[in-house]
PDB file of C-alpha atoms in Angstrom:
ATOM      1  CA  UNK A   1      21.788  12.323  25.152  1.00  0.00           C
ATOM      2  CA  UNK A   2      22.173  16.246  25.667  1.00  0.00           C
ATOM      3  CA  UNK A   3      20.134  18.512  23.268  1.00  0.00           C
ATOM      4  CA  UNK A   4      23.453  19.675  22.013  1.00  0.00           C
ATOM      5  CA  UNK A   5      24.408  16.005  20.505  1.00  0.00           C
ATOM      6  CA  UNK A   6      20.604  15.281  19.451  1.00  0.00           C
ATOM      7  CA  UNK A   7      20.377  18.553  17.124  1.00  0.00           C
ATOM      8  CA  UNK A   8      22.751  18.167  14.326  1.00  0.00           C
ATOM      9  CA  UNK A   9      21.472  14.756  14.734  1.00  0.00           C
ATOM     10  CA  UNK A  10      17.378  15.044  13.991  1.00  0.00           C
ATOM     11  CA  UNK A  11      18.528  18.583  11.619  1.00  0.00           C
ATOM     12  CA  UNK A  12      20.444  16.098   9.131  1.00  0.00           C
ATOM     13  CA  UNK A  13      17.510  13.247   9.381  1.00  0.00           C
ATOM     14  CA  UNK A  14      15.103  16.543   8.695  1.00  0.00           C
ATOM     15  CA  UNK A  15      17.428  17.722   5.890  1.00  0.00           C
ATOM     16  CA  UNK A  16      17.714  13.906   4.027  1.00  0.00           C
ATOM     17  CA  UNK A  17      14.117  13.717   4.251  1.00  0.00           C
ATOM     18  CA  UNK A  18      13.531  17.063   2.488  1.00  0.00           C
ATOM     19  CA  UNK A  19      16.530  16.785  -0.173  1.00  0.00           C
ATOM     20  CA  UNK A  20      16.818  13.637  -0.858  1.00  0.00           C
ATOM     21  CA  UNK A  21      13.098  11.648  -0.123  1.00  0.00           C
ATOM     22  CA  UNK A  22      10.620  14.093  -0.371  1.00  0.00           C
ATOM     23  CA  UNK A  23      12.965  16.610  -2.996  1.00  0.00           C
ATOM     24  CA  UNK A  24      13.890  13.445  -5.024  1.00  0.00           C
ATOM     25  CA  UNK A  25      10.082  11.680  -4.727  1.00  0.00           C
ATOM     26  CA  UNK A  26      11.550   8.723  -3.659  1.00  0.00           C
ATOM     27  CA  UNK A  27       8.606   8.366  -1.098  1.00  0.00           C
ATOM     28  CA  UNK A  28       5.660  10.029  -2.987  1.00  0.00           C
ATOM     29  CA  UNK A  29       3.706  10.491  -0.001  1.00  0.00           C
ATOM     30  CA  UNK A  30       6.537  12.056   2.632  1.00  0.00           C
ATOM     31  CA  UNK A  31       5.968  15.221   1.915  1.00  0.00           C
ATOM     32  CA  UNK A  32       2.275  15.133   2.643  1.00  0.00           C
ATOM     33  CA  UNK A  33       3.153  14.220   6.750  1.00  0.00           C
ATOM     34  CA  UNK A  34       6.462  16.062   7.011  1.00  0.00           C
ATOM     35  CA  UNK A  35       4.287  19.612   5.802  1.00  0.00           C
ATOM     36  CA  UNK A  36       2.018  18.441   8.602  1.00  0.00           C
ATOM     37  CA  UNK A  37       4.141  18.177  11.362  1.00  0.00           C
ATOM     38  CA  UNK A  38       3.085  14.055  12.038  1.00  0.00           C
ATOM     39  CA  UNK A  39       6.477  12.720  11.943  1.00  0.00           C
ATOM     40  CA  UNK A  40       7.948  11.848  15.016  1.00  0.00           C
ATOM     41  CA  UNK A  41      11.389  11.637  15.388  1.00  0.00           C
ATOM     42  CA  UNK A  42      12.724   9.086  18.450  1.00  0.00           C
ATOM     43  CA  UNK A  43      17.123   9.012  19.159  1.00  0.00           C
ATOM     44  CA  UNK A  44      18.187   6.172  20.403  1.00  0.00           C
ATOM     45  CA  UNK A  45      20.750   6.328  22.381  1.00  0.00           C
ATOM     46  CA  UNK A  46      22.306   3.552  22.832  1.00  0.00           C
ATOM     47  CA  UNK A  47      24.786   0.458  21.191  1.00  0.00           C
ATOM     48  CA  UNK A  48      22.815  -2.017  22.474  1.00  0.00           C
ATOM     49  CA  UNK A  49      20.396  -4.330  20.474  1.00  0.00           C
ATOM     50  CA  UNK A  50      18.303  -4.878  23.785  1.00  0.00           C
ATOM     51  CA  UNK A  51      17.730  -1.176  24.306  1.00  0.00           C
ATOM     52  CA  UNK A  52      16.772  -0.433  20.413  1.00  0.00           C
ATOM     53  CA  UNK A  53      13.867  -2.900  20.929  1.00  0.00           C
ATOM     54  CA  UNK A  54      13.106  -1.581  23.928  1.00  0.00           C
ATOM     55  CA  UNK A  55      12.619   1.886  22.501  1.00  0.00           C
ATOM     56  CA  UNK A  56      10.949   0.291  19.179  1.00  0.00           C
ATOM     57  CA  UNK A  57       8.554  -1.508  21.447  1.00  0.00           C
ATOM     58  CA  UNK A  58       7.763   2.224  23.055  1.00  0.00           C
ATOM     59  CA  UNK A  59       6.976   4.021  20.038  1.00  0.00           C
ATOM     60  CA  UNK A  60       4.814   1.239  19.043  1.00  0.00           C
ATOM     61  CA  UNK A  61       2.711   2.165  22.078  1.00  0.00           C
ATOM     62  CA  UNK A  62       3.355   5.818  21.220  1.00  0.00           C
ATOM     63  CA  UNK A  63       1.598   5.306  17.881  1.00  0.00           C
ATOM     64  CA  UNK A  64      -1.328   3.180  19.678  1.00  0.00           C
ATOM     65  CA  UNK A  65      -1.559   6.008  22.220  1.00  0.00           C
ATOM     66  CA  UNK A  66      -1.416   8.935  19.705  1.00  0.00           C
ATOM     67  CA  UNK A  67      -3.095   8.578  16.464  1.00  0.00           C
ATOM     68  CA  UNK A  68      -1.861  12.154  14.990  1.00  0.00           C
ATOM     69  CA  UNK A  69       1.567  10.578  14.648  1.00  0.00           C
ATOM     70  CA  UNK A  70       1.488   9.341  10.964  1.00  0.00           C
ATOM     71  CA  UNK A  71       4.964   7.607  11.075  1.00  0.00           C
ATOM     72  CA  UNK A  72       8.292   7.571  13.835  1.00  0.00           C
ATOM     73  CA  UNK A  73      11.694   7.617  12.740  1.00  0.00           C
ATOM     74  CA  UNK A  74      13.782   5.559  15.174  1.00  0.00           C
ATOM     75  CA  UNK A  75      17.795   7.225  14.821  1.00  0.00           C
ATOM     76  CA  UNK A  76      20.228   4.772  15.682  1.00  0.00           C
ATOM     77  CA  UNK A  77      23.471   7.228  15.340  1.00  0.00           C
ATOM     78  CA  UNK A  78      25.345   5.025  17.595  1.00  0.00           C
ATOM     79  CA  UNK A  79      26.407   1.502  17.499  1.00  0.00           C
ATOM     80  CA  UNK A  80      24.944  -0.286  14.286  1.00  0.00           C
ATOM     81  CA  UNK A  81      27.362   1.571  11.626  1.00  0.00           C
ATOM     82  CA  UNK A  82      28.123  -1.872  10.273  1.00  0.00           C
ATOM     83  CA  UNK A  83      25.480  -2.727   7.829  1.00  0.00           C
ATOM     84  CA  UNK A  84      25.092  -6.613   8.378  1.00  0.00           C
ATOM     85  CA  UNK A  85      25.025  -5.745  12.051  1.00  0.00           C
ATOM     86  CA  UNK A  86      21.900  -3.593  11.219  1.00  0.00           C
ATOM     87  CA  UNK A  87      20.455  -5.926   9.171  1.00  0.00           C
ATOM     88  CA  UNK A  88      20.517  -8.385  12.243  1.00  0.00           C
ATOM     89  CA  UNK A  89      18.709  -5.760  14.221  1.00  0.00           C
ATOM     90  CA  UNK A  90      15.901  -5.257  11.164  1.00  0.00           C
ATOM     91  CA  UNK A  91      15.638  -8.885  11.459  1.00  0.00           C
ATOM     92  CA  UNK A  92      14.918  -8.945  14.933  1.00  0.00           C
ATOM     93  CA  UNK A  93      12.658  -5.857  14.896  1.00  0.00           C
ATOM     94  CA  UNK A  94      10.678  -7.842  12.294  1.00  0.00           C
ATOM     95  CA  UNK A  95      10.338 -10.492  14.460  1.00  0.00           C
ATOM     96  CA  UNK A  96       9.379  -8.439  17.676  1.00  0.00           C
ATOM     97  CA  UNK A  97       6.662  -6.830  15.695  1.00  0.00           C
ATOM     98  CA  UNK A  98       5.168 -10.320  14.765  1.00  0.00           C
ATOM     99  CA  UNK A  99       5.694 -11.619  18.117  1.00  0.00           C
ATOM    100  CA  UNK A 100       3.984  -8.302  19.717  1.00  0.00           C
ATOM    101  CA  UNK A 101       0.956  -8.881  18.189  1.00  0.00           C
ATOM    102  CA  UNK A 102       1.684  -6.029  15.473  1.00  0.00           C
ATOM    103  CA  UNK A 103       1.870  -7.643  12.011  1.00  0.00           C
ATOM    104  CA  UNK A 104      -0.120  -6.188  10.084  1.00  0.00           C
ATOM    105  CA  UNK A 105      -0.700  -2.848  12.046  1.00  0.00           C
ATOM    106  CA  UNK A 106       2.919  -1.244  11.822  1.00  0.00           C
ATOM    107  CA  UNK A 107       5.362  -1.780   9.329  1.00  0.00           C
ATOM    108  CA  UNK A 108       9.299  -1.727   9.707  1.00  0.00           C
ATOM    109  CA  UNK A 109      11.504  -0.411   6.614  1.00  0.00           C
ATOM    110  CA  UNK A 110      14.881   0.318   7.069  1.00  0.00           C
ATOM    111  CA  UNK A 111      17.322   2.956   6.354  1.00  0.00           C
ATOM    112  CA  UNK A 112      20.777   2.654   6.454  1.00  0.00           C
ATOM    113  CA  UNK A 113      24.140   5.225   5.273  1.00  0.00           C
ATOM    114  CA  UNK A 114      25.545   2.022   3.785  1.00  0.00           C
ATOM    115  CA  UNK A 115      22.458   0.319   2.402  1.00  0.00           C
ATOM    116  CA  UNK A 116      23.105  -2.138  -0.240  1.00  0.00           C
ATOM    117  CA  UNK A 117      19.966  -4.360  -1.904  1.00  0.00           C
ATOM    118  CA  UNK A 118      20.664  -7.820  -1.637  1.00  0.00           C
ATOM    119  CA  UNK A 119      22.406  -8.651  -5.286  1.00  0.00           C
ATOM    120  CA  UNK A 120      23.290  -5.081  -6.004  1.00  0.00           C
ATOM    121  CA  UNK A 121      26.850  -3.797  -6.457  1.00  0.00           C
ATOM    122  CA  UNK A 122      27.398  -1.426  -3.442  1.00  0.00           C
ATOM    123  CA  UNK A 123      28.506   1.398  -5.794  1.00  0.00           C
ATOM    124  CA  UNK A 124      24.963   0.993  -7.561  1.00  0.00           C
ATOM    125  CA  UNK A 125      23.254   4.451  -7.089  1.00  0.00           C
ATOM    126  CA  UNK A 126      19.721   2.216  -6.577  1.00  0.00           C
ATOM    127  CA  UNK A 127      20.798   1.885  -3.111  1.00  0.00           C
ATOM    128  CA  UNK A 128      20.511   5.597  -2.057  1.00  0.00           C
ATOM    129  CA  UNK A 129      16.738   5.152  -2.381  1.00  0.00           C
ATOM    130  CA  UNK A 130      17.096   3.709   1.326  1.00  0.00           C
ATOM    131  CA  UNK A 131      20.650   5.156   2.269  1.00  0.00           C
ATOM    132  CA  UNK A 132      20.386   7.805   5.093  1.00  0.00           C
ATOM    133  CA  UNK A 133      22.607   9.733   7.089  1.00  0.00           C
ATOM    134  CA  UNK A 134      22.234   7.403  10.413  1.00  0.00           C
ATOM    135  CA  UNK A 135      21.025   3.601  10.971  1.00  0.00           C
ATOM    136  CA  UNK A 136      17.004   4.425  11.619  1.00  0.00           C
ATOM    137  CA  UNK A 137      14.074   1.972  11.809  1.00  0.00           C
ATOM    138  CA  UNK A 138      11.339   3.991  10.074  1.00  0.00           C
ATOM    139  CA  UNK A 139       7.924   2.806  11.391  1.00  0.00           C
ATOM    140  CA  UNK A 140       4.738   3.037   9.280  1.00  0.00           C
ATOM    141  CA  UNK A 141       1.110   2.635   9.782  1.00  0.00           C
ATOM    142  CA  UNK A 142       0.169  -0.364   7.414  1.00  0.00           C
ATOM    143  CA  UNK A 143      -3.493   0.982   7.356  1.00  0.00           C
ATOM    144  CA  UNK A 144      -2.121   4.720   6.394  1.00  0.00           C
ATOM    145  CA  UNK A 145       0.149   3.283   4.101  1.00  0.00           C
ATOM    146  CA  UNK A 146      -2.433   1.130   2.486  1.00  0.00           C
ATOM    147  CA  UNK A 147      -4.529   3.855   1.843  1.00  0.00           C
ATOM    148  CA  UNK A 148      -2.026   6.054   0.027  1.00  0.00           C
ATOM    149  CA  UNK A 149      -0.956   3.421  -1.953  1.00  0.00           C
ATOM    150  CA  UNK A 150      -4.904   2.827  -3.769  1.00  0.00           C
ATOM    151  CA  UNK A 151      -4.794   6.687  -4.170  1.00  0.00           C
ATOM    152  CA  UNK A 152      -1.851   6.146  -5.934  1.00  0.00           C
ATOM    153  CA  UNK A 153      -1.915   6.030  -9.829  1.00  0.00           C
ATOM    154  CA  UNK A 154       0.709   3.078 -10.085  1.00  0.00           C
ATOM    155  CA  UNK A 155       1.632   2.112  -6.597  1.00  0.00           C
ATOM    156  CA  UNK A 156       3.687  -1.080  -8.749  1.00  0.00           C
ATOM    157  CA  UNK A 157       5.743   1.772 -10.499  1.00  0.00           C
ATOM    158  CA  UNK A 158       7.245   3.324  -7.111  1.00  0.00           C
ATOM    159  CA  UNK A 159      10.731   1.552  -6.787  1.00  0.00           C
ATOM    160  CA  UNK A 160      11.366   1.276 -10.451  1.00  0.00           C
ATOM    161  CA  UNK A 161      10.925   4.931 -11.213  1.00  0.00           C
ATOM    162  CA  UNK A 162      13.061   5.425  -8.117  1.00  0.00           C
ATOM    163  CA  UNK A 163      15.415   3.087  -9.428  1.00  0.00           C
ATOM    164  CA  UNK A 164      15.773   4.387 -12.531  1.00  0.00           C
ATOM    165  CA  UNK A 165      15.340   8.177 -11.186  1.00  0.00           C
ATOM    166  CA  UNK A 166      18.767   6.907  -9.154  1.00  0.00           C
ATOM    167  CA  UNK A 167      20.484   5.400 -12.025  1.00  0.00           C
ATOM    168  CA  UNK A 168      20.424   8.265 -14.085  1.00  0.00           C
ATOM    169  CA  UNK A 169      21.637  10.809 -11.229  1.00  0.00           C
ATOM    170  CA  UNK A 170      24.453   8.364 -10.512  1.00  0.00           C
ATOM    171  CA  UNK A 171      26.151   7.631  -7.504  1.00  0.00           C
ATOM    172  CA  UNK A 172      28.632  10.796  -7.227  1.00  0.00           C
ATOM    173  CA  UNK A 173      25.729  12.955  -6.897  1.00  0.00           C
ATOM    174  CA  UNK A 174      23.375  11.291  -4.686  1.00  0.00           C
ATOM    175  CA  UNK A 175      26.477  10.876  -2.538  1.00  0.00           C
ATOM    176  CA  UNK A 176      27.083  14.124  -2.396  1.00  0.00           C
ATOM    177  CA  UNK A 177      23.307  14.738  -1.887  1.00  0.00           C
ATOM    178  CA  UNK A 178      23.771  12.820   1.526  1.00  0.00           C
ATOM    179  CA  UNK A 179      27.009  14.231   2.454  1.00  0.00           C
ATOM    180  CA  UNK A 180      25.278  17.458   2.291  1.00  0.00           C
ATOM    181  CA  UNK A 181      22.639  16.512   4.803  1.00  0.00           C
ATOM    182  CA  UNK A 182      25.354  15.506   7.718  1.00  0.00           C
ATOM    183  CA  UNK A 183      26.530  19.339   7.391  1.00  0.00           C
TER     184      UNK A 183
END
C-alpha cells in the first residue's frame, strides 16, 4: 500500500485513540504507551483471511523480537467491513494464538466501526467502547496487561464505568466522535 493510502489511514487510528480511548478513558492505561511512543501500528493490506493471519502471526514475532513495543494495532481497512465476517476472523485469530503456542502471552481484543456486544441493541452507545474507525486486531501483552490491571484501583469497575460513561453521552455524540476521527 503507497504511503499516500496508509496516512489518512494510521492519522484516523492515531486520532480515535486520542479522542475517543485515551480522551474518553475508555482504556485507562492507553495513554501511558501512546505518550511513549510503544504502540506499533501494522496495515494490512489485504481482503484475505489467510494473509491477516499471516501478518498477525508476524507481529507476534515482532513483539517476541522487540520488547519496547507495549502493544500492535493490526488495521484491517480493507475487506472485513462486515461485522460477522470479522468476528469469524477474531475467532480464528483466537484460535491461531492458542495453536501458536501464545495463550497466555498475547492477548487479541477486537475493534470494529460496527461493533455490537452480543445481546446489545446496535444503536446502544455501549458499543462505541470497542467501535473504531477500521476493522483492527489490537494485540496486548497479557503480562503488561496483568500488571496494570493490580495497579489499578478497581480493575472489575473498567467496562461498567465505560458503559455507563457511554450511556450517558449517547449514541449521536460518540458517533460523531468517530466520524470526526475518519476526517
Amino acid at each position: 500500500m503507497p504511503e499516500s493510502e496508509q496516512r489518512p489511514i494510521l492519522a484516523a487510528t492515531q486520532k480515535w485513540l486520542q479522542t475517543i480511548v485515551i480522551g474518553l478513558n475508555f482504556c485507562p492505561f492507553a495513554q501511558r504507551e501512546f505518550d511513549k511512543s510503544t504502540i506499533h501500528y501494522a496495515l494490512v493490506d489485504s481482503r484475505k483471511t489467510e494473509d491477516v493471519l499471516t501478518a498477525l502471526q508476524a507481529e507476534w514475532q515482532r513483539l517476541d523480537q522487540q520488547p519496547d513495543i507495549a502493544t500492535t494495532l493490526l488495521i484491517l481497512p480493507y475487506g472485513f467491513e462486515g461485522f460477522w465476517d470479522y468476528l469469524e476472523l477474531v475467532d480464528l485469530a483466537e484460535q491461531l494464538l492458542v495453536m501458536e503456542g501464545y495463550e497466555g502471552i498475547y492477548q487479541v481484543a477486537s475493534f470494529h466501526p460496527d461493533y455490537c456486544f452480543a445481546d446489545a441493541d446496535e444503536q446502544d452507545p455501549a458499543n462505541f467502547t470497542n467501535r473504531s474507525p477500521y476493522p483492527m486486531l489490537h494485540i496486548l501483552r497479557e503480562a503488561q496487561l496483568s500488571q496494570a490491571l493490580d495497579h489499578h484501583p478497581d480493575p472489575e469497575a473498567i467496562p461498567q464505568t465505560n458503559i455507563d460513561k457511554a450511556r450517558a453521552m449517547g449514541y449521536q455524540q460518540l458517533e460523531a466522535l468517530r466520524a470526526a476521527c475518519l476526517s
